[in-house]
PDB file of C-alpha atoms in Angstrom:
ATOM      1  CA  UNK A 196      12.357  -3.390 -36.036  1.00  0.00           C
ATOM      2  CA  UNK A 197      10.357  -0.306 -35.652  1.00  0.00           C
ATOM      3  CA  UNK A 198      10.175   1.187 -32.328  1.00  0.00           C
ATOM      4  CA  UNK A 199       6.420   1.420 -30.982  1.00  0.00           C
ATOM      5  CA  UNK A 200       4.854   2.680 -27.465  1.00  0.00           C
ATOM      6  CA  UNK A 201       1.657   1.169 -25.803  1.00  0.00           C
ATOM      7  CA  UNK A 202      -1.401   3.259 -26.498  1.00  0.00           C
ATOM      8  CA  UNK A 203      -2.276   3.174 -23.127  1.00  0.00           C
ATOM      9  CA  UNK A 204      -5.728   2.284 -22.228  1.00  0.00           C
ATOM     10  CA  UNK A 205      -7.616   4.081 -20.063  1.00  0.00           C
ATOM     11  CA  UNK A 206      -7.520   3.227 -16.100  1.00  0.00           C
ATOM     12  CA  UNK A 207     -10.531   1.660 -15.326  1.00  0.00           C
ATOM     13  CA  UNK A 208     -10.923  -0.119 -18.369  1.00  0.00           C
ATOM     14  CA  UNK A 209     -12.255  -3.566 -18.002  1.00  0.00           C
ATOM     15  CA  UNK A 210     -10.500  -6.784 -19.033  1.00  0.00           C
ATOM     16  CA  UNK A 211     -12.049  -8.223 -22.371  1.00  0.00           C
ATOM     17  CA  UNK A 212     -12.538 -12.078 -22.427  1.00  0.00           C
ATOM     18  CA  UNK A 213     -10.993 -14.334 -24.139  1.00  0.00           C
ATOM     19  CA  UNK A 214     -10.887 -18.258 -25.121  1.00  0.00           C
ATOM     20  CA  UNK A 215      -7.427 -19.168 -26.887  1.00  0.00           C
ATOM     21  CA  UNK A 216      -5.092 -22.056 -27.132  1.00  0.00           C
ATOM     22  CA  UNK A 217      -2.030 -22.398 -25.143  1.00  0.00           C
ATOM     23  CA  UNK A 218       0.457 -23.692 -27.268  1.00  0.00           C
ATOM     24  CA  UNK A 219       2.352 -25.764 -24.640  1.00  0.00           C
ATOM     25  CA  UNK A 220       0.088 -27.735 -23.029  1.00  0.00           C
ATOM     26  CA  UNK A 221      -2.905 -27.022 -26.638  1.00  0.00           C
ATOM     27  CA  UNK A 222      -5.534 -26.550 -23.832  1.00  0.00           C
ATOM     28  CA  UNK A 223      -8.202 -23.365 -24.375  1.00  0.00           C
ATOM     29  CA  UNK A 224      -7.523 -20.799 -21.837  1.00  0.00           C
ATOM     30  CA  UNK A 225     -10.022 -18.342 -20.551  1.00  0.00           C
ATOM     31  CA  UNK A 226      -9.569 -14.938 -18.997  1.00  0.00           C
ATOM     32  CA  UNK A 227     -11.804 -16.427 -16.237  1.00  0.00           C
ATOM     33  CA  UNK A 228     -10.239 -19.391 -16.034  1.00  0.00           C
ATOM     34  CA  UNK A 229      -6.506 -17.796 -15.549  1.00  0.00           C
ATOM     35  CA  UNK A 230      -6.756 -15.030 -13.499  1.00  0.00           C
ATOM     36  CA  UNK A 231      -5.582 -14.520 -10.041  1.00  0.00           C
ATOM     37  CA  UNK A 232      -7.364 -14.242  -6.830  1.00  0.00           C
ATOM     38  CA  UNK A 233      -5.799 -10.851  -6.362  1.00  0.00           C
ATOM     39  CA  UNK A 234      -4.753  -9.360  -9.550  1.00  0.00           C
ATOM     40  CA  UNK A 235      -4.129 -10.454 -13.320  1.00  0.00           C
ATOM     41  CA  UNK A 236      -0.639  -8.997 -15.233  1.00  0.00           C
ATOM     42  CA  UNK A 237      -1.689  -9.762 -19.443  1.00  0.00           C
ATOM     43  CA  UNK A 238       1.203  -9.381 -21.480  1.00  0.00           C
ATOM     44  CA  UNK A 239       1.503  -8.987 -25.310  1.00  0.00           C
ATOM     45  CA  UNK A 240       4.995 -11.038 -26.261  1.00  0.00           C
ATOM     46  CA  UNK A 241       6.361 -12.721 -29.113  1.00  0.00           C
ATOM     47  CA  UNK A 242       9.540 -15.235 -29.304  1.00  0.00           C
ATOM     48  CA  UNK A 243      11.605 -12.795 -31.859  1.00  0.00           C
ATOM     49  CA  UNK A 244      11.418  -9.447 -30.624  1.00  0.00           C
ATOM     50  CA  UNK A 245      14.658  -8.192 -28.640  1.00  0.00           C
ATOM     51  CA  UNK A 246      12.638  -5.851 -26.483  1.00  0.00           C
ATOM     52  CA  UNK A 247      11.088  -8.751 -25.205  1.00  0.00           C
ATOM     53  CA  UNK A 248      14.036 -11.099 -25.323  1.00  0.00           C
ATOM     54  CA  UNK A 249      15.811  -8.539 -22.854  1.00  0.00           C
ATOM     55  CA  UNK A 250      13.000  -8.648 -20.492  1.00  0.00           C
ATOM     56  CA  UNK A 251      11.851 -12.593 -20.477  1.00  0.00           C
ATOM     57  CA  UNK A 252      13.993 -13.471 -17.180  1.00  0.00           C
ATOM     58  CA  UNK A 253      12.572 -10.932 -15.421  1.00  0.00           C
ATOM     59  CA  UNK A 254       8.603 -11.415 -16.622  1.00  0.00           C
ATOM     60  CA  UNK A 255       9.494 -15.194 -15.292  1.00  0.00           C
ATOM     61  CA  UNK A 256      11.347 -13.981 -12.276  1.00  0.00           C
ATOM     62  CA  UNK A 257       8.072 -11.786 -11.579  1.00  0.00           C
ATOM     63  CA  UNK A 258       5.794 -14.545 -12.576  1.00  0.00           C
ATOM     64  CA  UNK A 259       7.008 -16.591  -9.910  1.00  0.00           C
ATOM     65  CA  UNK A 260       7.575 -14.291  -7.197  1.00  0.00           C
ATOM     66  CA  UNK A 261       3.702 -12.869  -7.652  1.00  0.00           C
ATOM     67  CA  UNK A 262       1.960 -16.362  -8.055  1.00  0.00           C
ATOM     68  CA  UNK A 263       1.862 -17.268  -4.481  1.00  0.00           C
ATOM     69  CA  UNK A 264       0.722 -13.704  -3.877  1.00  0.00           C
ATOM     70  CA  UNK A 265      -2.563 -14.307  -5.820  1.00  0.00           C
ATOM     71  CA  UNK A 266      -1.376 -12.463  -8.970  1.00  0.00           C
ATOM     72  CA  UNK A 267      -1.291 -14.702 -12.390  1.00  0.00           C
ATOM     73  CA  UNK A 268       0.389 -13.763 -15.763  1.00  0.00           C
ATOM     74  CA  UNK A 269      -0.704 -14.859 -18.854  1.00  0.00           C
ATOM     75  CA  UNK A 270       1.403 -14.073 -22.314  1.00  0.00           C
ATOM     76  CA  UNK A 271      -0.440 -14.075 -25.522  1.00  0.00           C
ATOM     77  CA  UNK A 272       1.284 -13.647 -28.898  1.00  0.00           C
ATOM     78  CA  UNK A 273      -0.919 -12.116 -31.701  1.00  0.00           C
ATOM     79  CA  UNK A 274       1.569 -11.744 -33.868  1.00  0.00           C
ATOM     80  CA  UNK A 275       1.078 -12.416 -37.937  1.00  0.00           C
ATOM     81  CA  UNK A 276       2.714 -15.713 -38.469  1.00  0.00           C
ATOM     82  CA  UNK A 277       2.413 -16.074 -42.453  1.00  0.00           C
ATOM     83  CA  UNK A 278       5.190 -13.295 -42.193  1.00  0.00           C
ATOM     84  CA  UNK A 279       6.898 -14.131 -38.902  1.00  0.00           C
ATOM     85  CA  UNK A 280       6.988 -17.982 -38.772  1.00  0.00           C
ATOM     86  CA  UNK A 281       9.361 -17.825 -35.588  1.00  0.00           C
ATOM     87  CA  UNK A 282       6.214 -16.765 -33.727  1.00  0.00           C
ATOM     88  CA  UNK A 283       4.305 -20.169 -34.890  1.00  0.00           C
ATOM     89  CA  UNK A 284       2.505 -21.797 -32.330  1.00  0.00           C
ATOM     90  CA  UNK A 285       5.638 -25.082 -32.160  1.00  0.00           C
ATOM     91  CA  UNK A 286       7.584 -22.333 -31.847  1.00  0.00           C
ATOM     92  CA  UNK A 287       6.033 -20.243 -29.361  1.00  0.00           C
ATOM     93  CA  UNK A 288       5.580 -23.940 -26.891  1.00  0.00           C
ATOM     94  CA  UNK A 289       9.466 -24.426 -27.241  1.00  0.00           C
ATOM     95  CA  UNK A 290      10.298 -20.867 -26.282  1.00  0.00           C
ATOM     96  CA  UNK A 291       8.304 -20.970 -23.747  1.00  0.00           C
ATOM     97  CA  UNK A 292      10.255 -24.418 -22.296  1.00  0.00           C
ATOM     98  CA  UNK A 293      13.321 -23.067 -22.820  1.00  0.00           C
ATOM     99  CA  UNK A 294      12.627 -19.809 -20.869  1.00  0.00           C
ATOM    100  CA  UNK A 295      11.356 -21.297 -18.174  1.00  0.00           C
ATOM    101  CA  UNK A 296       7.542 -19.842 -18.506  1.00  0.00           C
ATOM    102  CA  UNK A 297       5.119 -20.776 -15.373  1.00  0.00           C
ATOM    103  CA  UNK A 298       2.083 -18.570 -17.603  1.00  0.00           C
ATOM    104  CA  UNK A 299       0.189 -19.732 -19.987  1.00  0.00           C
ATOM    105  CA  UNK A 300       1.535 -18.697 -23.896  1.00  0.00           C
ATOM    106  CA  UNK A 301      -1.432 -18.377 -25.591  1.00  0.00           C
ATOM    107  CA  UNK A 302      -1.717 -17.706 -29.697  1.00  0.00           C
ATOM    108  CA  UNK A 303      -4.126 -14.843 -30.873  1.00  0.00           C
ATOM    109  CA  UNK A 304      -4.220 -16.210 -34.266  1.00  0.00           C
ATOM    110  CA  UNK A 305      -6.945 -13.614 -34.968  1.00  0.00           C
ATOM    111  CA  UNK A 306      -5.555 -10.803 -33.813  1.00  0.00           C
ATOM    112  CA  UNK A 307      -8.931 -10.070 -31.984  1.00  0.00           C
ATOM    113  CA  UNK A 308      -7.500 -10.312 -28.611  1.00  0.00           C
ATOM    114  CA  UNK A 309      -4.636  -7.720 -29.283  1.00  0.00           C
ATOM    115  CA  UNK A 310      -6.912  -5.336 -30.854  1.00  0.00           C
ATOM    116  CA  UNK A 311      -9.851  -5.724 -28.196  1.00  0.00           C
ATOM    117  CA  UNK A 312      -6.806  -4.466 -25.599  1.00  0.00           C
ATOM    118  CA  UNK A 313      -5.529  -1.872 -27.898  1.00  0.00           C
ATOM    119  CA  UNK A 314      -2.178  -3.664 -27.688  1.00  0.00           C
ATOM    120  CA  UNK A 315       0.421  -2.168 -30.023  1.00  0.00           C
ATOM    121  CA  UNK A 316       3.982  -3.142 -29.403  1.00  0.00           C
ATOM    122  CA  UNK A 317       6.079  -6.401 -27.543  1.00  0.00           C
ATOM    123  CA  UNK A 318       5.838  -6.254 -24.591  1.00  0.00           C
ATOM    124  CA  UNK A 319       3.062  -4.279 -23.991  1.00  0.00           C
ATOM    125  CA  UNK A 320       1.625  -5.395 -20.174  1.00  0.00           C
ATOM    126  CA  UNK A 321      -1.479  -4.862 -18.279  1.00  0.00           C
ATOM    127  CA  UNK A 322      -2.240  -5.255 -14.740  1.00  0.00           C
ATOM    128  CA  UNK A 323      -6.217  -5.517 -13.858  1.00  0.00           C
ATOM    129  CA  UNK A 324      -7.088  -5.495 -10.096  1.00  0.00           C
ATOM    130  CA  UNK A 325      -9.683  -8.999  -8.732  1.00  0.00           C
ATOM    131  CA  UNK A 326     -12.232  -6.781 -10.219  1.00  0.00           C
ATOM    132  CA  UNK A 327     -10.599  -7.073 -13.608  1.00  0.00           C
ATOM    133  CA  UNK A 328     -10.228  -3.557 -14.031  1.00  0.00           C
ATOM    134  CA  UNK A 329      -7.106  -1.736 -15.106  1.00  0.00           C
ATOM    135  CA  UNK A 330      -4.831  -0.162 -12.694  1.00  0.00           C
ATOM    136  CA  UNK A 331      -1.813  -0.608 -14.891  1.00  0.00           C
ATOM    137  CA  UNK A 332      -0.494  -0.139 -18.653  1.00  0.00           C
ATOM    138  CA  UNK A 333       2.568   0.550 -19.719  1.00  0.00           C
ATOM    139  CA  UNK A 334       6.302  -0.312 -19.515  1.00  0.00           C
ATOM    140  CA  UNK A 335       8.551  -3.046 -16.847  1.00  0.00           C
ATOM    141  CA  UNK A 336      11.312  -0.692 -16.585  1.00  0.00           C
ATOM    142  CA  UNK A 337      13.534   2.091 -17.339  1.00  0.00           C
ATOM    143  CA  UNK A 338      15.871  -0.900 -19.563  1.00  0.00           C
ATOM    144  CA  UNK A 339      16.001  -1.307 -23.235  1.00  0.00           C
ATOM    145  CA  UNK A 340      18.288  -2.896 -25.047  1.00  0.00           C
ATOM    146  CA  UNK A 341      21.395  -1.038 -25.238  1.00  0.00           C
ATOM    147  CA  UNK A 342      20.552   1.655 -23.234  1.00  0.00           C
ATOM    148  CA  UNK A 343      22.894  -0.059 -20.055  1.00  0.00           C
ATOM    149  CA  UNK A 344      20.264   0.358 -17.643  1.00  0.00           C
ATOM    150  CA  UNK A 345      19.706  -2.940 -15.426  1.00  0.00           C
ATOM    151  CA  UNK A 346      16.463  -4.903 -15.997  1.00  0.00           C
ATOM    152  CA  UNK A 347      14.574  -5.008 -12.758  1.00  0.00           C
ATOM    153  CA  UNK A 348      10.857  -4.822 -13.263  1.00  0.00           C
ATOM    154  CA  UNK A 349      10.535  -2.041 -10.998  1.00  0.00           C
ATOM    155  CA  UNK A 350       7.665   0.161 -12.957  1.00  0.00           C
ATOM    156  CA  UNK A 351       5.609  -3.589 -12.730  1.00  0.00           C
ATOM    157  CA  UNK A 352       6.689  -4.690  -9.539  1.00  0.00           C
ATOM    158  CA  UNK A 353       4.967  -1.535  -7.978  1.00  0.00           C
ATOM    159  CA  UNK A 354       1.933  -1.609  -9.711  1.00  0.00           C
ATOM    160  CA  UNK A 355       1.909  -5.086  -8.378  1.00  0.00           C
ATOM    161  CA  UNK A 356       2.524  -4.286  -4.949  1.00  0.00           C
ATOM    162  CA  UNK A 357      -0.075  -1.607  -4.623  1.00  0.00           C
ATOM    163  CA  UNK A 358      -2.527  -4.003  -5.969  1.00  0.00           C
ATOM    164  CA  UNK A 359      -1.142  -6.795  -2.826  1.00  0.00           C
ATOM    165  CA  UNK A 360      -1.060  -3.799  -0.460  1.00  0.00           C
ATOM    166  CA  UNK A 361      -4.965  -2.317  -1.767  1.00  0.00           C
ATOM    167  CA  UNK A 362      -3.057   1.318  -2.206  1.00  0.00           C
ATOM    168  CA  UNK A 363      -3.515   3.400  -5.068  1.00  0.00           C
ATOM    169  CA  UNK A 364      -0.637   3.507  -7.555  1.00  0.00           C
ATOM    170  CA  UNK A 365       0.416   7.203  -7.623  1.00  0.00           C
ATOM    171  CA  UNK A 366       3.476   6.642 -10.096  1.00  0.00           C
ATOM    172  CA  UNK A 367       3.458   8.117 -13.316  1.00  0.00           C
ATOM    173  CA  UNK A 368       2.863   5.439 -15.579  1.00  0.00           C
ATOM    174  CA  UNK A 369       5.514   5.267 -18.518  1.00  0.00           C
ATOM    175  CA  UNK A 370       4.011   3.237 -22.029  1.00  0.00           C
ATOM    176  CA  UNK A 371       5.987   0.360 -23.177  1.00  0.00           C
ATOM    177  CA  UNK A 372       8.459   0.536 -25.985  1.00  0.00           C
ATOM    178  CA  UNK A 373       8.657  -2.692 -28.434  1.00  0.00           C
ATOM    179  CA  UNK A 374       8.859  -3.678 -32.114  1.00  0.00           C
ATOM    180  CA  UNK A 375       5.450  -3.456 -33.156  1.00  0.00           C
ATOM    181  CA  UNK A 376       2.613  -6.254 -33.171  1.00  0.00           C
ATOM    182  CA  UNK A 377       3.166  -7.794 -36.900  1.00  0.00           C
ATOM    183  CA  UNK A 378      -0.750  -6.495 -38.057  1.00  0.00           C
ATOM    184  CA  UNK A 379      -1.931  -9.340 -40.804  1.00  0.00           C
ATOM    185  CA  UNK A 380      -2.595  -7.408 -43.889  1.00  0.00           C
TER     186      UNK A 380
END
């Protein structure tokens, strides 16, 4: 697994659209048609990666704690599946049962998505404001695998918050660190 950071998109950046297939319930999502009232968190996952395996009870713990606050997730996979067939679509609807996902787990099988958001690593998460623009990029938390440091979505939870409480988020904003998206060739 080789260690990658977010490449950080500018603040401000608007969310791109999107129309792709959730692979638990194989209806097309749209950016439009899963945001939230208040805010929109769009996270680049994948079933294998331990970066993200050490994180997925806390994106669902988030998930559900931000939901009735107007703030939807939505986890897309673009990773290449020829060479990673744990990240196959059947694959990607039974992780998602089994971790308990209340988001959408949509499949960038083009890899257009990923690159239209710059995304580079698992997880890599952005948080756009109602206006769809980006207040947030970069990492959950302090925790990485091994590193002994609890999970506790703090770095996400206050981006989140300041987007409830219509403050600006002041925070230095850290990049993510993941295994990197698997590029097709």
């Amino acid at each position: 697994m080789a260690q990658t950071a977010s490449n950080m998109l500018p603040l401000g950046t608007k969310a791109k659209s999107f129309n792709l297939k959730d692979t638990v319930s194989n209806e097309m999502v749209t950016l439009e048609s899963a945001k939230g009232v208040h805010g929109t968190v769009i996270m680049f996952i994948c079933n294998h990666c331990p970066y993200v395996t050490h994180v997925n009870a806390e994106l669902v713990k988030l998930a559900k704690t931000y939901k009735s606050k107007g703030i939807n997730f939505i986890a897309i996979s673009s990773n290449d599946v020829q060479n990673y067939p744990q990240d196959a679509p059947d694959k990607m609807a039974q992780h998602a049962i089994n971790e308990g996902y209340i988001f959408p787990y949509l499949f960038d099988q083009t890899q257009e998505v990923a690159k239209a958001y710059q995304a580079a690593c698992t997880p890599d998460l952005f948080v756009f404001d109602r206006d769809l623009e980006l207040t947030y990029r970069g990492q959950l938390d302090d925790s990485r695998p091994g590193n002994n440091i609890p999970v506790t979505g703090s770095d996400l939870r206050h981006a989140l918050d300041c987007i409830i409480d219509n403050k600006e988020n002041n925070r230095i904003q850290k990049p993510s660190m993941g295994c990197n998206i698997k590029w097709k060739k």
